[in-house]
Coordinates of N, CA and C in Angstrom, one line a residue:
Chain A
X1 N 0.8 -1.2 0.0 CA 0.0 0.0 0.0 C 0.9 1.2 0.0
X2 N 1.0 2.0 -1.2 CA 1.9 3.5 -1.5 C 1.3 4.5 -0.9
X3 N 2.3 5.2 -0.3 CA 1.8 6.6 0.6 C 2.8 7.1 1.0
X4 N 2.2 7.9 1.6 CA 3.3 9.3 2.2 C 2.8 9.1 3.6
X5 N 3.7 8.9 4.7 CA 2.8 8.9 6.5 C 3.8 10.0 7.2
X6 N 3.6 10.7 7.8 CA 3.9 11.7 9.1 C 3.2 10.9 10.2
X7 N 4.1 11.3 11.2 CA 4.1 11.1 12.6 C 4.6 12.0 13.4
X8 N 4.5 12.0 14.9 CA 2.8 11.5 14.9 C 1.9 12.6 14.3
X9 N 0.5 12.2 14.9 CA -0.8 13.4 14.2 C -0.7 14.7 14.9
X10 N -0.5 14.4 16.2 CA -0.4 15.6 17.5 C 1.2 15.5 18.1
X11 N 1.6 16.9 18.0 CA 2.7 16.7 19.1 C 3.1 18.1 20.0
X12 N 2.8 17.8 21.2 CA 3.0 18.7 22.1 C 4.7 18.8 22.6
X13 N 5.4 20.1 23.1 CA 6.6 20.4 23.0 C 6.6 21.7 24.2
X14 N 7.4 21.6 24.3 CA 8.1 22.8 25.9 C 8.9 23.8 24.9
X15 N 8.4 25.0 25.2 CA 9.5 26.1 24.4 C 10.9 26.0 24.9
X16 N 12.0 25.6 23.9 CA 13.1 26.1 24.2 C 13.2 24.7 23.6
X17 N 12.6 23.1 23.5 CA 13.3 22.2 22.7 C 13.4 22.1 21.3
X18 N 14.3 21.2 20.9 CA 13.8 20.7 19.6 C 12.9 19.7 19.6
X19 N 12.2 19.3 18.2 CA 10.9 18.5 18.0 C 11.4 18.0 16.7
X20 N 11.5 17.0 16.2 CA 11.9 16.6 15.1 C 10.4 15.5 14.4
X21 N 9.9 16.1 13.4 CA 8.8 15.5 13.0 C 9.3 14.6 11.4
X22 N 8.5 13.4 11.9 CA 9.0 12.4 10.7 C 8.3 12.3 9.4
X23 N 8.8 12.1 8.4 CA 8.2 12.2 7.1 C 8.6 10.9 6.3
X24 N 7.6 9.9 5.8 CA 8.4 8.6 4.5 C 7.2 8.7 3.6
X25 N 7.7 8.0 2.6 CA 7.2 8.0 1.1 C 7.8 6.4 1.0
X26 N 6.8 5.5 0.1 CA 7.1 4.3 -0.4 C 7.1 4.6 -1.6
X27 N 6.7 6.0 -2.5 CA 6.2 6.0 -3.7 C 7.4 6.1 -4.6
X28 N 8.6 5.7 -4.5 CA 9.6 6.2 -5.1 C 9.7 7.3 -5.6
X29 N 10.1 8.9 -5.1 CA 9.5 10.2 -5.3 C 11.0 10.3 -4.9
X30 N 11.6 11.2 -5.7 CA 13.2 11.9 -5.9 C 12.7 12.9 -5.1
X31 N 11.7 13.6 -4.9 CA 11.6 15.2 -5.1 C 10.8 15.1 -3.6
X32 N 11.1 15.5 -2.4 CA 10.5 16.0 -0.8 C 10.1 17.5 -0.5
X33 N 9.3 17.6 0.6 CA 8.8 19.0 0.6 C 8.5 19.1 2.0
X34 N 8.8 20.2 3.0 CA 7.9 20.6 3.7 C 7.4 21.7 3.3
X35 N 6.3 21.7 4.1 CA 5.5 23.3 4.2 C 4.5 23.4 6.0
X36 N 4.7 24.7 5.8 CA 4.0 25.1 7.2 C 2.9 25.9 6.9
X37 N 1.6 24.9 7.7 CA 0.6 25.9 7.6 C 0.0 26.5 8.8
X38 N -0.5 28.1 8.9 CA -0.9 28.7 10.1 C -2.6 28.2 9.9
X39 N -3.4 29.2 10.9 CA -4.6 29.0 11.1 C -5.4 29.6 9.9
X40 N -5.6 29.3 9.2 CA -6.8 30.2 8.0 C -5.8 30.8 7.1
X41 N -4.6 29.9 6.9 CA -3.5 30.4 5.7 C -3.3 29.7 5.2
X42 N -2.7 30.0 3.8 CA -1.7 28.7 2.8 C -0.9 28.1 3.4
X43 N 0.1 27.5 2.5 CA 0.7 26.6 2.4 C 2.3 27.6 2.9
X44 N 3.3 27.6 3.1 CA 4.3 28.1 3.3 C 5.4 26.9 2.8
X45 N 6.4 27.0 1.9 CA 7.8 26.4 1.9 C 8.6 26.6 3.1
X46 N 9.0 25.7 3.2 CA 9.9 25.5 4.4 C 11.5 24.7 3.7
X47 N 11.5 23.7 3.6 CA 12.6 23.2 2.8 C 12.4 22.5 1.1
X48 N 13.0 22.1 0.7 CA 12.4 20.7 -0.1 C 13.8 20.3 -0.8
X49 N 13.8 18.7 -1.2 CA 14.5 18.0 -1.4 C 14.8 17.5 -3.0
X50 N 15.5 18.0 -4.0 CA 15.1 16.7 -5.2 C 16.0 15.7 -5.1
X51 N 16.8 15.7 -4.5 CA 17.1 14.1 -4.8 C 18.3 13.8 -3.3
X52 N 18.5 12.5 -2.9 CA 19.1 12.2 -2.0 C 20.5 13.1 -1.5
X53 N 20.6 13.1 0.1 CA 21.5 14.1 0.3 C 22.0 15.6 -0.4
X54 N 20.4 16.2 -1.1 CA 20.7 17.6 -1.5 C 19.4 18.1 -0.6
X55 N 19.4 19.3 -0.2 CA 18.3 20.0 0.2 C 18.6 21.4 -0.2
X56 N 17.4 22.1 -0.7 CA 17.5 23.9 -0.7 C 16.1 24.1 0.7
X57 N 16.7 25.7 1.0 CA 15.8 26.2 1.5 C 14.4 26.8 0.9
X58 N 13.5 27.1 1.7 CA 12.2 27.5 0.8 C 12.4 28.9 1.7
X59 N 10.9 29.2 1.5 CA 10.4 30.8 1.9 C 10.9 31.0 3.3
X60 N 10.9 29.9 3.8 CA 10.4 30.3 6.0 C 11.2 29.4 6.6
X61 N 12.9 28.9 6.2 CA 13.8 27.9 6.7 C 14.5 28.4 8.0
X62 N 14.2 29.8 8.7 CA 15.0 30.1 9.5 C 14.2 29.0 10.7
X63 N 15.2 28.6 11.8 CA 14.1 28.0 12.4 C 14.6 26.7 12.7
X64 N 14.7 26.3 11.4 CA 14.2 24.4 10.9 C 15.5 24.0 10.7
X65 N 15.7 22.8 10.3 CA 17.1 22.0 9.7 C 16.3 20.9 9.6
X66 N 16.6 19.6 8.1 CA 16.4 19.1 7.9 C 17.4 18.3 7.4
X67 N 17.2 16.8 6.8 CA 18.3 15.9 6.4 C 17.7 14.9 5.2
X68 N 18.3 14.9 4.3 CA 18.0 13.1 3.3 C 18.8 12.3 3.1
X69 N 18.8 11.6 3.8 CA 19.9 10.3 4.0 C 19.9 9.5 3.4
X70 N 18.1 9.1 3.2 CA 17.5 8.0 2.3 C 16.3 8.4 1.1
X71 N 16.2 8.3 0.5 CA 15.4 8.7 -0.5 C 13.8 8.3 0.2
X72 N 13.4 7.8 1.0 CA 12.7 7.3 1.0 C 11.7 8.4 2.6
X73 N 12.9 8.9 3.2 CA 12.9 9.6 4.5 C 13.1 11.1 4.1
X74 N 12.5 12.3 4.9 CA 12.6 13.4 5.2 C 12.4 14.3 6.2
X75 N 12.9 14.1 7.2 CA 12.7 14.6 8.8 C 13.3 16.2 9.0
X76 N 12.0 16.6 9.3 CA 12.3 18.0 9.7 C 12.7 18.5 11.2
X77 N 13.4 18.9 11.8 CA 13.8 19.0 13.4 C 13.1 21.1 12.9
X78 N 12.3 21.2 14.0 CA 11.5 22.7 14.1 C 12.8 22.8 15.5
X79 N 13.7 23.9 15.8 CA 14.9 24.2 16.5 C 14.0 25.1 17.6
X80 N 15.0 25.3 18.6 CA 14.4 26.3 19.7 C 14.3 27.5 19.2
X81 N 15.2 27.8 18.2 CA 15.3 29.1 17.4 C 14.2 29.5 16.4
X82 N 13.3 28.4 16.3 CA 12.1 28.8 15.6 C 11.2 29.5 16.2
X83 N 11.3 31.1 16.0 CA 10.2 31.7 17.4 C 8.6 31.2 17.4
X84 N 7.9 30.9 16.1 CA 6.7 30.6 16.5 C 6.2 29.2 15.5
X85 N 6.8 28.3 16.5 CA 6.7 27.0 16.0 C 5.5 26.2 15.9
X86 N 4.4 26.6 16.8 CA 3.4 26.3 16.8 C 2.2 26.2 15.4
X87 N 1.7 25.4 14.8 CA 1.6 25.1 13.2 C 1.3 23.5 13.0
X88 N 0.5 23.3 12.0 CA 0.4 22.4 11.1 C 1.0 22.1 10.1
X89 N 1.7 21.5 10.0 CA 3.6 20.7 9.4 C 2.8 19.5 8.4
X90 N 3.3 20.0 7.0 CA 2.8 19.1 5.9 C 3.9 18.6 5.2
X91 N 4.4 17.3 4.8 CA 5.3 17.0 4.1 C 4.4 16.6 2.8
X92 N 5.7 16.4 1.7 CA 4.8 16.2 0.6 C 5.9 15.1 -0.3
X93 N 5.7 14.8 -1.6 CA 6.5 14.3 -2.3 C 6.1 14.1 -3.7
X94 N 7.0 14.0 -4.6 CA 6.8 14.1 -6.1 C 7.9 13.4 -6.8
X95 N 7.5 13.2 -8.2 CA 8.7 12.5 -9.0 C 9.8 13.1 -8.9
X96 N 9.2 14.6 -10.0 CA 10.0 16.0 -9.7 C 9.0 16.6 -9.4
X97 N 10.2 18.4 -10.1 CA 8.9 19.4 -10.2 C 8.3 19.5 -11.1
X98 N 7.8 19.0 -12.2 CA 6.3 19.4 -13.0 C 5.7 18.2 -12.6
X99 N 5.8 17.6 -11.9 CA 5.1 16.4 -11.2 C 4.1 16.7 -10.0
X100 N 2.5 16.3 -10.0 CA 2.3 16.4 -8.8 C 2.7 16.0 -7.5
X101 N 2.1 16.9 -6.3 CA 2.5 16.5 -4.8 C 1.9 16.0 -3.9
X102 N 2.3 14.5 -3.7 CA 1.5 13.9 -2.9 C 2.1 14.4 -1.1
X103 N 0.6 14.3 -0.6 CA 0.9 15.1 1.0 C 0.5 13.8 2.0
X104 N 0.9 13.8 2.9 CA 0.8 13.4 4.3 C -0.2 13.8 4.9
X105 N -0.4 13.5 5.6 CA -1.6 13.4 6.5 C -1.7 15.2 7.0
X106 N 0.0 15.2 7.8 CA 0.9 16.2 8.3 C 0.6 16.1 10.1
X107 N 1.0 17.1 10.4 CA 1.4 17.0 12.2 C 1.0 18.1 12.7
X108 N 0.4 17.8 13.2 CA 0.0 19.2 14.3 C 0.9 19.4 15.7
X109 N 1.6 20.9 15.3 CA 2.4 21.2 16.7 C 2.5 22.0 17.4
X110 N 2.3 21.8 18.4 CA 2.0 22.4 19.6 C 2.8 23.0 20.8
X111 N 3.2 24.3 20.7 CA 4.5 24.5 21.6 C 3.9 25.6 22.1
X112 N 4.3 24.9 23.7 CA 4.2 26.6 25.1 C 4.9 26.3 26.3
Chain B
X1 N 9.6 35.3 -9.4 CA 8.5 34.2 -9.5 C 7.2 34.2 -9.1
X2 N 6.1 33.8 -10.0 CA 5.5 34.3 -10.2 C 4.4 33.7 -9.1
X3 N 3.3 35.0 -9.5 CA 2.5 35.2 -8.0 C 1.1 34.7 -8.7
X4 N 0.6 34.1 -7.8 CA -1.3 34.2 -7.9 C -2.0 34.9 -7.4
X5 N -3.2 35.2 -7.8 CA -4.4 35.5 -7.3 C -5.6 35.1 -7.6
X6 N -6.1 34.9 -6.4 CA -7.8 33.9 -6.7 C -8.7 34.9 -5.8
X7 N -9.8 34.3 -5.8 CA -10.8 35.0 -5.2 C -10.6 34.8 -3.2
X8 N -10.9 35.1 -2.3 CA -10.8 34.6 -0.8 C -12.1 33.3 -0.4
X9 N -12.7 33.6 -1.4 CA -14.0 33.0 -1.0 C -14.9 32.7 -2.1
X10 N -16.1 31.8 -2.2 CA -16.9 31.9 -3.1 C -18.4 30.7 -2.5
X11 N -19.5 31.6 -2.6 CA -20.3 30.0 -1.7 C -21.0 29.7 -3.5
X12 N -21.7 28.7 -2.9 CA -22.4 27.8 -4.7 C -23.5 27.1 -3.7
X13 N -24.1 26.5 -4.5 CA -25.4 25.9 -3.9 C -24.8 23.9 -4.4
X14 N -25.6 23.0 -3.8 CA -25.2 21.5 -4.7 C -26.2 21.6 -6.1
X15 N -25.4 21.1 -6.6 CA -26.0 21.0 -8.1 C -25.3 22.0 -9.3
X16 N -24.6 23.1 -8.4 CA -24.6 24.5 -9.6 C -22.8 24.0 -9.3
X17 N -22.7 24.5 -11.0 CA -21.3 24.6 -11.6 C -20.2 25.6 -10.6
X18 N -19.0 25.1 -10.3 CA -18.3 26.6 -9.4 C -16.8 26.9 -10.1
X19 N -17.0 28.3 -10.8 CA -15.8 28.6 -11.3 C -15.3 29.5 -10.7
X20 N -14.0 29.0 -10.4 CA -12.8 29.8 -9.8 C -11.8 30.1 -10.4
X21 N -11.6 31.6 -10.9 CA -10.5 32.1 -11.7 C -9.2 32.3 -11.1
X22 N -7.8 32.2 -11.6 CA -6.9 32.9 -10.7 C -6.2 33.9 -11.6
X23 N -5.4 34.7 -11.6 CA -4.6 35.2 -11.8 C -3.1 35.1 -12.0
X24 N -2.7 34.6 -13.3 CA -1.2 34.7 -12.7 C -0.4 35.7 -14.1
X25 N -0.1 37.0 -14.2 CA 0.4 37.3 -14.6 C 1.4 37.3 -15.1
X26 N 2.5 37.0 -14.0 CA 4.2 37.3 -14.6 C 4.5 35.3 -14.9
X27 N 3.6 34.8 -15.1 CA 3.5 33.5 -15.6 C 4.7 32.7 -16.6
X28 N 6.1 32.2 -16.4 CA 6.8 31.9 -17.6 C 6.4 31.0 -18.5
X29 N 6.9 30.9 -19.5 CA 7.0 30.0 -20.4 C 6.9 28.7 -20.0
X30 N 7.8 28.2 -19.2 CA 7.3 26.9 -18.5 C 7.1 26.6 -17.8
X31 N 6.0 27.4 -17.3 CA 5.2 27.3 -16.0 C 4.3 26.1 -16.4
X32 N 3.8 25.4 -15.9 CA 2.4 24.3 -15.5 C 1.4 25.3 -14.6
X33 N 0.4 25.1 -14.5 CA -0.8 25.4 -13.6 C -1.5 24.1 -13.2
X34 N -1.3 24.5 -12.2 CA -1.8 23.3 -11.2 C -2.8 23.5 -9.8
X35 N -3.9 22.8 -9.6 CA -4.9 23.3 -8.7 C -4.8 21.8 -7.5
X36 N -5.0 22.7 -6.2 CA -4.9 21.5 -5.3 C -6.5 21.6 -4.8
X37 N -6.7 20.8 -3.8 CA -7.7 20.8 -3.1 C -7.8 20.5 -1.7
X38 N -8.1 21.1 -1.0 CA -7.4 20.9 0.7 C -8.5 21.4 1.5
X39 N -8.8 19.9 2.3 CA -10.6 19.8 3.4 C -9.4 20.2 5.1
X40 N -9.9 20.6 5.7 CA -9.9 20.8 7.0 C -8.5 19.8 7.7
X41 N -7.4 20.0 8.2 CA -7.1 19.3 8.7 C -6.3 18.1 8.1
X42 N -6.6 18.4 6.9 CA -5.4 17.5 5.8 C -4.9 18.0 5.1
X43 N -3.6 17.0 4.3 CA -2.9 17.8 3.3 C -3.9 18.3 1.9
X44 N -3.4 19.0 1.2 CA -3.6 19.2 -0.4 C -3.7 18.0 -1.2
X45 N -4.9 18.0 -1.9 CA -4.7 17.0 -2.9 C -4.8 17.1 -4.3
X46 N -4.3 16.7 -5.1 CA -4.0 17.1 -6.7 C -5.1 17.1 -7.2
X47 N -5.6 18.4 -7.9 CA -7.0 18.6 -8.5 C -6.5 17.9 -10.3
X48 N -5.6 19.3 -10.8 CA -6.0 19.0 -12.1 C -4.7 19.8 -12.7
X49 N -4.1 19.7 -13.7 CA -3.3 20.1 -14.3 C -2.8 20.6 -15.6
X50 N -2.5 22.1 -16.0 CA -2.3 22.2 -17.3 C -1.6 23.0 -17.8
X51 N -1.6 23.4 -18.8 CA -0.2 24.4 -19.9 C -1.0 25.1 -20.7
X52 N -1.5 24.8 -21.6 CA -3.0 25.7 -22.3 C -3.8 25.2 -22.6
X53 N -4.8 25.8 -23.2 CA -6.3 25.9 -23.7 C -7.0 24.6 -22.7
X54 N -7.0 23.5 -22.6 CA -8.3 23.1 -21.8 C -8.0 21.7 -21.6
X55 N -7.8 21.3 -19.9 CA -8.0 19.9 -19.7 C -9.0 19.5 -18.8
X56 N -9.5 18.2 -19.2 CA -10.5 17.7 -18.1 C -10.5 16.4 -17.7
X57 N -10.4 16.1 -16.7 CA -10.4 14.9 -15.8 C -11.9 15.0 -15.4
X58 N -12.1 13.7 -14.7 CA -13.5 13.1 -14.1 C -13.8 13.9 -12.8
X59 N -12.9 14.9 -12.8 CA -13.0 16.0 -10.8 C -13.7 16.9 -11.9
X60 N -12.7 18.0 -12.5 CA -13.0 19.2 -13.1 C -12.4 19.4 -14.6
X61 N -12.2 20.6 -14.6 CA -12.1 20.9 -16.1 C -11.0 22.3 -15.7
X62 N -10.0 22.1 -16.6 CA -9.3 23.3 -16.2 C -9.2 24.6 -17.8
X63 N -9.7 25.5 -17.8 CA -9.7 26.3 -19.2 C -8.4 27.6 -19.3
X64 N -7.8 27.7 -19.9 CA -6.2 28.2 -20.0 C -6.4 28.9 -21.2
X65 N -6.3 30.7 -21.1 CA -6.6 31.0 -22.0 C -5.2 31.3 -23.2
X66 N -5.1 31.9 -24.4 CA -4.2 32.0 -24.9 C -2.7 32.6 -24.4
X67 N -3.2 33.4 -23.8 CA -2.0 34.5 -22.9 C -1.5 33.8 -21.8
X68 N -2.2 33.2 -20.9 CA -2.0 32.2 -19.8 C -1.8 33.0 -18.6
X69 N -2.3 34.1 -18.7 CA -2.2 34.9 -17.6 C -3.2 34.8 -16.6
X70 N -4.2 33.7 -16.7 CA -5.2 33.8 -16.0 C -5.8 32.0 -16.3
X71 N -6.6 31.7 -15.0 CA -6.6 30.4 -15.4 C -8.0 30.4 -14.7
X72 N -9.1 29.5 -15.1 CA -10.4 29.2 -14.6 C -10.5 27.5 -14.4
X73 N -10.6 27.1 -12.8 CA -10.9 25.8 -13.0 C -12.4 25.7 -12.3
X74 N -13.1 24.7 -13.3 CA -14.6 24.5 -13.4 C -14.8 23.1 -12.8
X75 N -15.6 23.2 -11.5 CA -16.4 22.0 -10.8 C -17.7 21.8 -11.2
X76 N -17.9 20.8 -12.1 CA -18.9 20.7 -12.0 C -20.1 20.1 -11.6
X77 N -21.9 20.4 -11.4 CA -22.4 20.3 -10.2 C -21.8 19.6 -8.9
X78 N -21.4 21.2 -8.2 CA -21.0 20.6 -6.8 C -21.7 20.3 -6.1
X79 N -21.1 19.3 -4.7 CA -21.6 19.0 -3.6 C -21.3 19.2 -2.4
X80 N -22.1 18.9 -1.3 CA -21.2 19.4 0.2 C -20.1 18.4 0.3
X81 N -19.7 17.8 -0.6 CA -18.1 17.2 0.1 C -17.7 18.3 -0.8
X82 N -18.0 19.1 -1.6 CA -17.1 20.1 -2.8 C -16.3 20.8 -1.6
X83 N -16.9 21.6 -0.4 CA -16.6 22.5 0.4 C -15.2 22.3 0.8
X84 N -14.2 23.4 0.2 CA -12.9 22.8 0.6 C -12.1 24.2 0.4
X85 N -10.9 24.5 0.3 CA -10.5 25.6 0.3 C -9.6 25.4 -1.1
X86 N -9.5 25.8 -2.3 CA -8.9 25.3 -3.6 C -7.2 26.4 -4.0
X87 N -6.4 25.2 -4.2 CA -5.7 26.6 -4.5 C -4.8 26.4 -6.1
X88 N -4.6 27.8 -6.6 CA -3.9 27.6 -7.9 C -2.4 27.8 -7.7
X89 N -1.8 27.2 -8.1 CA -0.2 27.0 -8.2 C 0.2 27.3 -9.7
X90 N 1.4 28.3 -9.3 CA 2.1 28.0 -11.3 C 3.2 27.8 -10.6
X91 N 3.6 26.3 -11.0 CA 4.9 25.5 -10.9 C 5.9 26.2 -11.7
X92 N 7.1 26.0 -10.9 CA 8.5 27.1 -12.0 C 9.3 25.3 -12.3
X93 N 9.6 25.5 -13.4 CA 10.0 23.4 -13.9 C 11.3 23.8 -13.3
X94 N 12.2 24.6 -12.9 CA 13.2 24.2 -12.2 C 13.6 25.0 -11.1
X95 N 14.1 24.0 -10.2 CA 13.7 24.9 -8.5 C 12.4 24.4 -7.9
X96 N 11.6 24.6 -8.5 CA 10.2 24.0 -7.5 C 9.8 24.7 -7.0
X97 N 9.9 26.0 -6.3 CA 9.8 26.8 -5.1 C 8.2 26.9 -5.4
X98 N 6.9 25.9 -5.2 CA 5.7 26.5 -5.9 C 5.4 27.1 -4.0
X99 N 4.5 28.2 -4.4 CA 3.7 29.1 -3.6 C 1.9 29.0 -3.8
X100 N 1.8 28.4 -2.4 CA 0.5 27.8 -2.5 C -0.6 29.1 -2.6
X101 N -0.2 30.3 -1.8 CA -0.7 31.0 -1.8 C -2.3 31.2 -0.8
X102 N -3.0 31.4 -0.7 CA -4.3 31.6 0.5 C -5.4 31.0 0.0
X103 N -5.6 30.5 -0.9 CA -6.8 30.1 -1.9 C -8.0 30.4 -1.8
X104 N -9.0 30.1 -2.3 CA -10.4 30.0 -2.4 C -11.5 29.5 -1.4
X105 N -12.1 29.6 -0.5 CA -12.7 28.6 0.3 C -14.1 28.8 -0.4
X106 N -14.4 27.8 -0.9 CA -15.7 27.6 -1.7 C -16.6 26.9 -0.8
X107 N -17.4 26.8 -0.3 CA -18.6 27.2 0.7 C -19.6 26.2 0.4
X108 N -20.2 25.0 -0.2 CA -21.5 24.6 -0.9 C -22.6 24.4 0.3
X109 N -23.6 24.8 -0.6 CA -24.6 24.9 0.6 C -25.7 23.8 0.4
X110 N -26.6 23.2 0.7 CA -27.5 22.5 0.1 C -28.5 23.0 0.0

């Protein structure tokens, strides 16, 4: 069964840690994505991936650090330096880019 | 790179057609347009996709005029699962950096 899964759905956090939220793909997809969404807003770039061990930054990377080790994995760590980390955390994935983006469930986070 | 604009809102009744225009002006040459669809609490999901004049899948219908500066995707008769917030993307084919932008929240009523 092909998908994209995040974990977990909810996660609560103490200001000042890190949170590292998980992202996989079975779909064989070169091309990874976060995005951050607020309350009653779009989508925001955050990082994205095309192909193993490369990442660029997107729109809103201060904050965040991420890793591709494996093609298959895309774990975002939200830093203490993220001032307002609090957000709905969507990973995504695609062939490339003129390819569509399949999304994750994504993570709800919760920091006070 | 280039920017959208769509409507913030739009309500429709079930049964009646719902077209939602966007805008994208500074649009390049190898841009794609591409429309997502995103209910409450989940990700986006791939509506429909295109380059010009007119494609249609079994969701919607997407109409791309000659200039491509502007794009109309057509649902048609919707229903209360339609109710979703829609958004237009013009993909850049290299880099990726797409900008989902605030979209549409289309409203169906019964």
């Amino acid at each position: 069964d092909g998908g994209i899964t995040q974990s977990p759905k909810y996660l609560f956090r103490k200001e000042g840690q890190n949170v590292t939220l998980s992202c996989e793909q079975n779909l064989n997809h070169d091309a990874m994505y976060w995005y951050r969404q607020d309350p009653g807003q779009g989508l925001r770039l955050i990082y994205y991936s095309q192909i193993v061990n490369d990442f660029q930054k997107g729109d809103i990377a201060e904050g965040y650090s991420v890793s591709r080790e494996k093609k298959e994995s895309f774990p975002l760590t939200v830093t203490s330096a993220q001032k307002n980390p609090t957000a709905f955390y969507l990973c995504a994935s695609s062939f490339g880019p003129d390819y569509e983006q399949y999304f994750g469930p994504g993570t709800r986070l919760t920091v006070t | 790179l280039a920017k959208t604009t769509q409507p913030i809102s739009m309500d429709s009744y079930e049964g009646q057609e719902v077209n939602i225009t966007c805008s994208h002006n500074n649009i390049a040459t190898n841009d794609y347009i591409t429309w997502y669809q995103q209910f409450p609490s989940q990700g986006p999901r791939f509506i429909i996709q295109g380059y010009k004049t007119k494609v249609t899948n079994e969701v919607a219908s997407l109409f791309i005029p000659a200039d491509r500066k502007s794009s109309t995707l057509s649902l048609p008769r919707v229903s209360l699962s339609d109710t979703a917030v829609y958004y237009c993307l013009v993909d850049k084919a290299a880099g990726n950096k797409l900008t989902f932008g605030g979209g549409t929240r289309v409203l169906v009523k019964p």
